[in-house]
Amino acid sequence: MDTIDKLTILAAAAKYDVACTSSGVDRKGQKGGIGNASSAGICHSFAADGRCITLLKVLLSNSCVYDCCYCVNRRSNDIRRATFEPRELAELTIQFYKRNYIEGLFLSSAVIRNPDYTCEQMIKLLEILRNEYRFGGYIHAKAIPGADERLIRKLGLLTDRMSVNIELPSQESLKLLAPDKNKESILGPMALISQNIAESRELKRYKSAPQFAPAGQSTQIIVGATPETDYQILNLSAALYKKYGLKRVFFSAYMPVVEHKNLPALTSKPPLLREHRLYQADWLMRFYKFNASELLDEKNPNFNPYVDPKCSWALSHLDSFPVDVNTAPYEMLLRVPGIGLTSAERIIEARRVGPLNFDGLRKLGVALKRAQYFILCSGRAVEGLKMSHESILRGLLSDRSMRLMDGTMGEQLSLFDDTFVTREDVLKCLTGQI
Amino acid sequence: MLDRPDLIYRYDGSFEGLMCCVYESFYKREMPLSIISREEAQQSLFEAREIVTDNAKAARVMKAVKEKISGEAMRLVYRAYLTDLRDREVHILRFLVLGFKCGAKVLKMLTDDRVAILYKAVTRLGNEAELLRGFVRFSDFGGGLVATIEPKNNVLPLLKHHFMSRYPGGSFIIYDKTHRLALVVYKGQSRIVQSDDFVPPSPEMDELRYRAMWKRFYNTIAVEGRENPKCRMSHMPKRYWAHLTEMQEISDSGRLAGDDKAALKSVQEKRGKIKTRAVNFDCQELV
Ligand code: SF4
């Protein structure tokens, strides 16, 4: 089989993995080698689905001996199979990298023969890249559950980031849909990786030992294949961040690719808006210092489709507002709808040289349309502002959501238009969200 | 400082030249209506005073900016010079007038128009450079890499460091068609040179193969059912597509067909010619 045919099959098989980041490490190019890494990550292209392409995302093989029923690669599925030679994929990676198509490689694989053998093949490939080509670009590898500890360790020393995908948000769902896997087989390797990362950080302080996945560990949770609520998913991800020190938790709206009695019908649409809301919430938890319990609770276990989680929080905490931008602490500014990380910082900078007014705020990049209901400038509100619940809601809703609410549009997909795409969204894309 | 709505400075377009305009303005205590490069001056009807570039004067201005305002202000001014901001020269001068009056805190005066306008332009420059770090597409010509870009801002100085680190000790050319500038890096030595007509050689077979594979990968990786042209467009604006391999109409077969075959034939016929063209990558012509 030609390389291009293998590439087609094995890229198609990898595309549902949404962890598209190349972020988290800074590394200068080494003489005699090729490649560097920049911690912000770099998007090299955007696919027709609007997602960032940063890594050559492929499986080493899709010939799986397992039979997870939500997966296209499962043994019982009748599809074309392909397997890269380690050298073949290494060469392809270098050629793409040289042309600046990619930041590096995202390597995953179905289970060929057995987990150990699969892991060994991956190691072989990465050794060619790192040692022969002296490749300094980004490498993300998925750990193969069930592989020997020693092999996982070896793999980790060759990569920048490792991941084990949780996929299904609860034990029951796992049992139902992935009979070959269980909680232990997923959390086991996760714990092993997080332990190795911690040890390697410790060692690093004493000598320049090779580092184990310096850009940390991530995972992916499928949304909408099983009945868990947003609240359950958010709590699970909060626990993963805490317990395993994960760098990122990715959410992937379930795409029905398989007909199965335990799965949503093939005709059901992927819950893209729900995925988007979970990312927004994740963003709020990681950068805006929100707790999972502030965003959702058992009584309100799912996100509001019409307003984003930050607006939603502000609406239910109107008694904490308005805040005066000339005196409010940074943490409080961050909670104002329409004030982002950058504009909050700019406010702090600019108010040092003189009091701010609304015109000045606009120049600093504050979205006054939303923020005006929640702020004062030196004790004064925007002139003529109507403070009814109705008018606030109108101010917070994007035009698109408004029409959606009026029932003129039923299509979830079209929610993701430019009213949603902000500078932050681009950043999220860079770091793998959306 | 005297407003001189009747006065225009003309300079050579270099950063040093611009610094000499600043020198002139402070020395004569006058604020000209505008500052234009010689190139722009050809289309202008107005009389202009020629400002001669003098590196010593430029160095004095830069030293003064660093000492009396701050190093950060110097960096902002240099970056503003690289932007596509209209009349950026006069905006830079106005900023410096304010800066010499207020000192280092000028950088915090974010709501003052004279400061905000530079920050805004520089943010756009930074964003474009960030995009192009990803969107530059090289073709490989026997070890030498060549790319063409058409940015709004003069981003080459911002790309240099990144790509030199990406290809340590390597040789490559990035040609900025908008500003007719080429970043030429040869075995780890870099220069930015003026080049009015840069034409990359024709691609060889291997190059065409990898382009086809990349395009195939690009088309395969999108998840059907999630098509989102608006989102793609806002992250990857259309004006960059002309130089993005994956957005070109090339044969996606992986094996050469039709146009590619013809292209390959012409490559083979011109083989001798390519060899001499390849001298480009030793930078004989451009450096
Ligand atoms: S082990 Fe992985 S590749 Fe194999 S069927 Fe399960 S999910 Fe799919």
XYZ file of C-alpha atoms in Angstrom, chain A residues 10-345:
336
model
C -4.941 6.371 9.420
C -5.678 10.098 9.509
C -9.381 9.394 9.061
C -9.192 6.967 11.974
C -7.496 9.556 14.207
C -9.657 12.564 13.466
C -12.106 12.172 16.335
C -9.355 12.759 18.837
C -9.716 16.460 19.478
C -6.562 17.151 21.461
C -4.991 19.354 18.810
C -2.420 21.229 20.823
C 1.272 21.761 20.420
C 1.578 23.809 23.564
C 3.331 23.595 26.874
C 7.050 23.392 26.060
C 9.624 25.874 24.893
C 12.596 24.352 23.159
C 15.179 25.956 20.922
C 16.369 24.190 17.804
C 19.559 22.190 18.320
C 22.409 22.430 15.856
C 22.525 19.444 13.532
C 18.888 18.680 14.215
C 15.588 20.037 13.056
C 12.738 21.580 14.979
C 11.834 23.668 17.991
C 8.784 24.056 20.177
C 7.022 27.164 21.421
C 4.918 26.968 24.524
C 1.965 28.882 23.129
C 1.559 26.362 20.341
C 1.150 27.205 16.665
C -1.802 26.523 14.392
C -0.651 25.661 10.900
C -4.008 25.439 9.271
C -7.721 25.224 9.965
C -9.753 22.342 8.629
C -13.182 22.651 7.054
C -14.677 22.062 10.513
C -12.910 25.189 11.732
C -10.509 23.298 13.967
C -6.851 24.062 14.333
C -4.394 21.710 12.626
C -1.103 21.753 14.419
C 0.142 18.173 14.532
C 0.245 15.337 12.056
C -2.494 13.389 13.782
C -2.483 9.744 12.743
C -2.716 6.255 14.084
C 0.252 3.990 13.663
C -2.282 1.285 12.863
C -6.041 0.784 12.844
C -5.909 -3.014 12.970
C -7.360 -3.442 16.424
C -7.685 -6.650 18.372
C -10.229 -5.029 20.705
C -13.901 -4.402 20.158
C -15.042 -1.157 21.813
C -18.463 -0.582 20.354
C -18.311 3.238 19.959
C -15.129 2.964 17.912
C -14.808 2.640 14.151
C -11.620 0.608 14.494
C -13.201 -2.160 16.538
C -12.328 -5.677 15.423
C -15.857 -6.533 14.324
C -16.169 -3.528 11.990
C -15.633 -4.187 8.298
C -13.256 -1.379 7.204
C -9.946 -0.989 5.348
C -6.963 -1.601 7.599
C -3.483 -0.116 7.382
C -0.292 0.027 9.431
C 2.639 2.405 8.994
C 6.213 1.163 9.105
C 7.854 3.196 11.892
C 10.449 4.552 9.455
C 7.838 5.445 6.877
C 5.888 7.603 9.319
C 9.067 9.176 10.714
C 10.089 10.250 7.210
C 6.624 11.640 6.488
C 6.678 13.617 9.733
C 10.030 15.178 8.880
C 8.955 16.057 5.345
C 5.777 17.734 6.571
C 7.649 19.470 9.349
C 10.297 20.823 6.987
C 7.618 22.461 4.844
C 6.088 24.076 7.923
C 2.851 22.129 7.532
C 2.942 20.941 11.142
C 4.457 21.486 14.600
C 5.030 17.794 15.126
C 3.354 14.447 15.518
C 0.321 13.235 17.436
C 0.746 9.516 17.565
C -1.855 7.077 18.645
C -2.625 3.539 17.663
C -5.151 0.782 17.756
C -3.936 -2.303 19.562
C -1.836 -4.348 17.140
C -1.376 -7.924 18.430
C -1.133 -6.782 22.075
C -0.532 -3.560 24.042
C 3.202 -4.202 24.570
C 3.917 -4.840 20.918
C 1.995 -1.698 19.938
C 3.895 0.385 22.442
C 7.225 -1.010 21.207
C 6.412 -0.014 17.633
C 5.582 3.505 18.765
C 8.855 3.711 20.674
C 10.745 2.542 17.611
C 9.222 5.310 15.532
C 9.895 8.020 18.106
C 13.473 6.834 18.531
C 14.063 7.260 14.811
C 12.657 10.783 15.024
C 14.436 11.919 18.164
C 17.746 10.110 17.765
C 18.342 9.759 14.029
C 16.739 12.950 12.750
C 17.380 14.749 16.035
C 13.843 16.040 15.767
C 13.115 18.827 18.255
C 9.477 19.430 17.276
C 6.455 18.511 19.354
C 5.426 14.930 19.993
C 2.200 13.886 21.660
C 1.718 10.158 22.194
C -1.289 8.289 23.500
C -0.445 5.685 26.069
C -1.748 2.261 25.197
C -3.743 0.993 28.198
C -2.420 -2.323 29.384
C 1.142 -1.805 28.144
C 4.004 -2.625 30.486
C 5.062 0.166 32.861
C 8.609 0.040 31.607
C 7.407 0.713 28.033
C 5.147 3.588 29.051
C 8.104 5.099 30.833
C 10.282 4.771 27.762
C 7.586 6.305 25.587
C 7.162 9.234 27.958
C 10.840 10.131 27.781
C 10.519 10.554 24.012
C 7.401 12.725 24.066
C 6.325 16.198 25.084
C 2.845 15.241 26.090
C 1.087 11.993 26.874
C -2.575 11.228 27.095
C -4.914 8.451 28.068
C -8.458 9.033 26.939
C -11.165 8.526 29.495
C -13.749 8.746 26.700
C -16.768 7.716 28.759
C -17.568 9.792 31.827
C -18.661 6.982 34.148
C -17.963 3.385 35.114
C -21.451 2.257 34.031
C -21.061 3.773 30.601
C -17.693 2.111 30.214
C -19.124 -1.251 31.128
C -21.908 -0.778 28.661
C -19.867 0.419 25.709
C -16.249 -0.635 26.162
C -16.291 -4.172 27.520
C -12.502 -4.616 27.102
C -11.771 -1.586 29.248
C -12.563 -0.570 32.803
C -11.912 2.339 35.114
C -8.668 0.803 36.363
C -7.230 0.174 32.925
C -7.643 3.873 32.158
C -6.863 5.514 35.475
C -3.941 3.132 36.073
C -1.797 4.465 33.217
C -2.962 7.993 34.002
C -1.656 7.697 37.529
C 1.561 6.125 36.265
C 2.148 8.987 33.849
C 1.402 11.666 36.404
C 3.806 9.999 38.841
C 6.544 9.856 36.201
C 6.017 13.487 35.302
C 6.310 14.504 38.948
C 9.474 12.444 39.459
C 11.043 13.796 36.322
C 10.337 17.374 37.457
C 11.980 16.584 40.759
C 15.067 15.126 39.051
C 15.309 18.045 36.707
C 16.192 20.244 39.628
C 19.414 18.355 40.177
C 20.640 17.494 36.697
C 19.606 17.819 33.101
C 18.076 14.378 32.819
C 15.789 13.673 29.834
C 12.325 14.794 30.792
C 9.204 12.724 30.898
C 6.401 14.421 28.913
C 7.428 17.981 29.914
C 4.214 19.436 28.467
C 2.193 17.251 30.803
C -0.742 14.966 30.419
C -4.173 15.391 28.871
C -7.345 13.387 28.323
C -10.543 13.426 26.315
C -14.145 12.892 27.380
C -16.883 12.119 24.878
C -19.999 14.224 25.410
C -23.422 13.022 24.478
C -22.875 9.317 23.856
C -24.090 8.497 27.353
C -26.569 10.146 29.748
C -24.205 11.982 32.149
C -25.074 15.631 32.881
C -22.819 18.668 32.349
C -22.452 18.865 36.105
C -21.142 15.289 36.314
C -18.739 15.879 33.446
C -17.470 19.132 34.888
C -16.905 17.555 38.290
C -15.090 14.648 36.709
C -12.792 16.987 34.841
C -12.187 19.114 37.944
C -11.235 15.939 39.816
C -8.884 14.872 37.020
C -7.115 18.232 37.028
C -6.668 17.934 40.753
C -5.855 14.290 41.227
C -3.621 13.654 38.225
C -2.359 17.186 37.624
C -3.675 17.088 34.065
C -2.775 19.951 31.791
C -5.935 19.721 29.746
C -9.237 17.927 29.600
C -10.745 17.889 26.112
C -14.399 17.411 25.314
C -15.588 15.826 22.139
C -19.198 15.994 20.998
C -20.167 12.440 20.139
C -20.354 11.833 16.401
C -22.512 8.818 15.702
C -20.285 6.634 13.548
C -21.586 3.266 14.631
C -25.039 1.686 14.817
C -25.489 0.133 18.245
C -28.375 -0.414 20.608
C -26.546 1.308 23.476
C -25.657 4.402 21.453
C -27.540 7.423 20.088
C -29.005 6.806 16.621
C -26.840 7.384 13.574
C -29.064 10.271 12.585
C -28.583 12.213 15.822
C -26.602 15.447 15.612
C -23.370 15.948 17.585
C -24.112 18.191 20.629
C -21.730 20.933 19.512
C -23.231 23.694 21.590
C -22.965 21.569 24.709
C -19.324 20.855 23.936
C -18.760 24.584 23.456
C -20.327 25.413 26.824
C -18.175 22.808 28.564
C -15.061 24.376 27.054
C -16.195 27.808 28.184
C -16.704 26.468 31.689
C -13.329 24.722 31.613
C -11.783 28.005 30.521
C -13.474 29.820 33.412
C -12.147 27.273 35.868
C -8.586 27.373 34.585
C -8.128 31.087 33.944
C -10.938 32.979 35.644
C -10.708 31.194 38.991
C -14.256 29.828 38.985
C -15.150 26.626 40.819
C -17.201 23.890 39.200
C -19.784 24.293 41.966
C -20.248 27.990 41.168
C -21.200 27.217 37.602
C -23.561 24.278 38.057
C -25.161 22.294 40.851
C -27.453 19.354 41.324
C -30.539 21.500 40.818
C -29.188 23.068 37.633
C -27.037 20.270 36.239
C -26.837 21.532 32.642
C -25.665 24.714 30.959
C -28.021 27.278 29.539
C -27.932 27.033 25.756
C -28.620 30.735 25.256
C -26.094 32.487 27.465
C -22.531 31.482 28.221
C -21.628 30.229 31.715
C -20.025 33.512 32.765
C -23.089 35.597 31.875
C -25.240 32.978 33.469
C -23.275 33.259 36.709
C -23.473 37.055 36.638
C -27.235 36.982 36.075
C -27.771 34.826 39.118
C -25.452 37.010 41.240
C -26.779 40.462 40.400
C -26.356 41.421 44.073
C -22.535 41.303 43.623
C -22.779 44.033 40.989
C -22.232 46.731 39.892
C -18.499 47.008 40.548
C -16.484 50.171 40.009
C -13.756 49.583 37.404
C -11.575 52.197 39.047
C -11.404 50.343 42.338
C -12.526 46.721 41.857
C -9.881 44.042 42.395
C -8.613 42.063 39.399
C -10.509 38.898 40.426
C -13.790 40.782 40.424
C -13.116 42.477 37.095
C -12.647 39.010 35.628
C -16.167 38.131 36.658
C -17.760 40.940 34.683
C -19.309 39.764 31.390
C -17.571 41.606 28.570
C -14.260 41.949 30.425
C -11.700 39.336 29.433
C -8.228 38.480 30.688
C -6.520 41.072 28.517
C -8.935 43.901 29.143
C -8.871 43.247 32.903
C -5.095 43.565 32.844
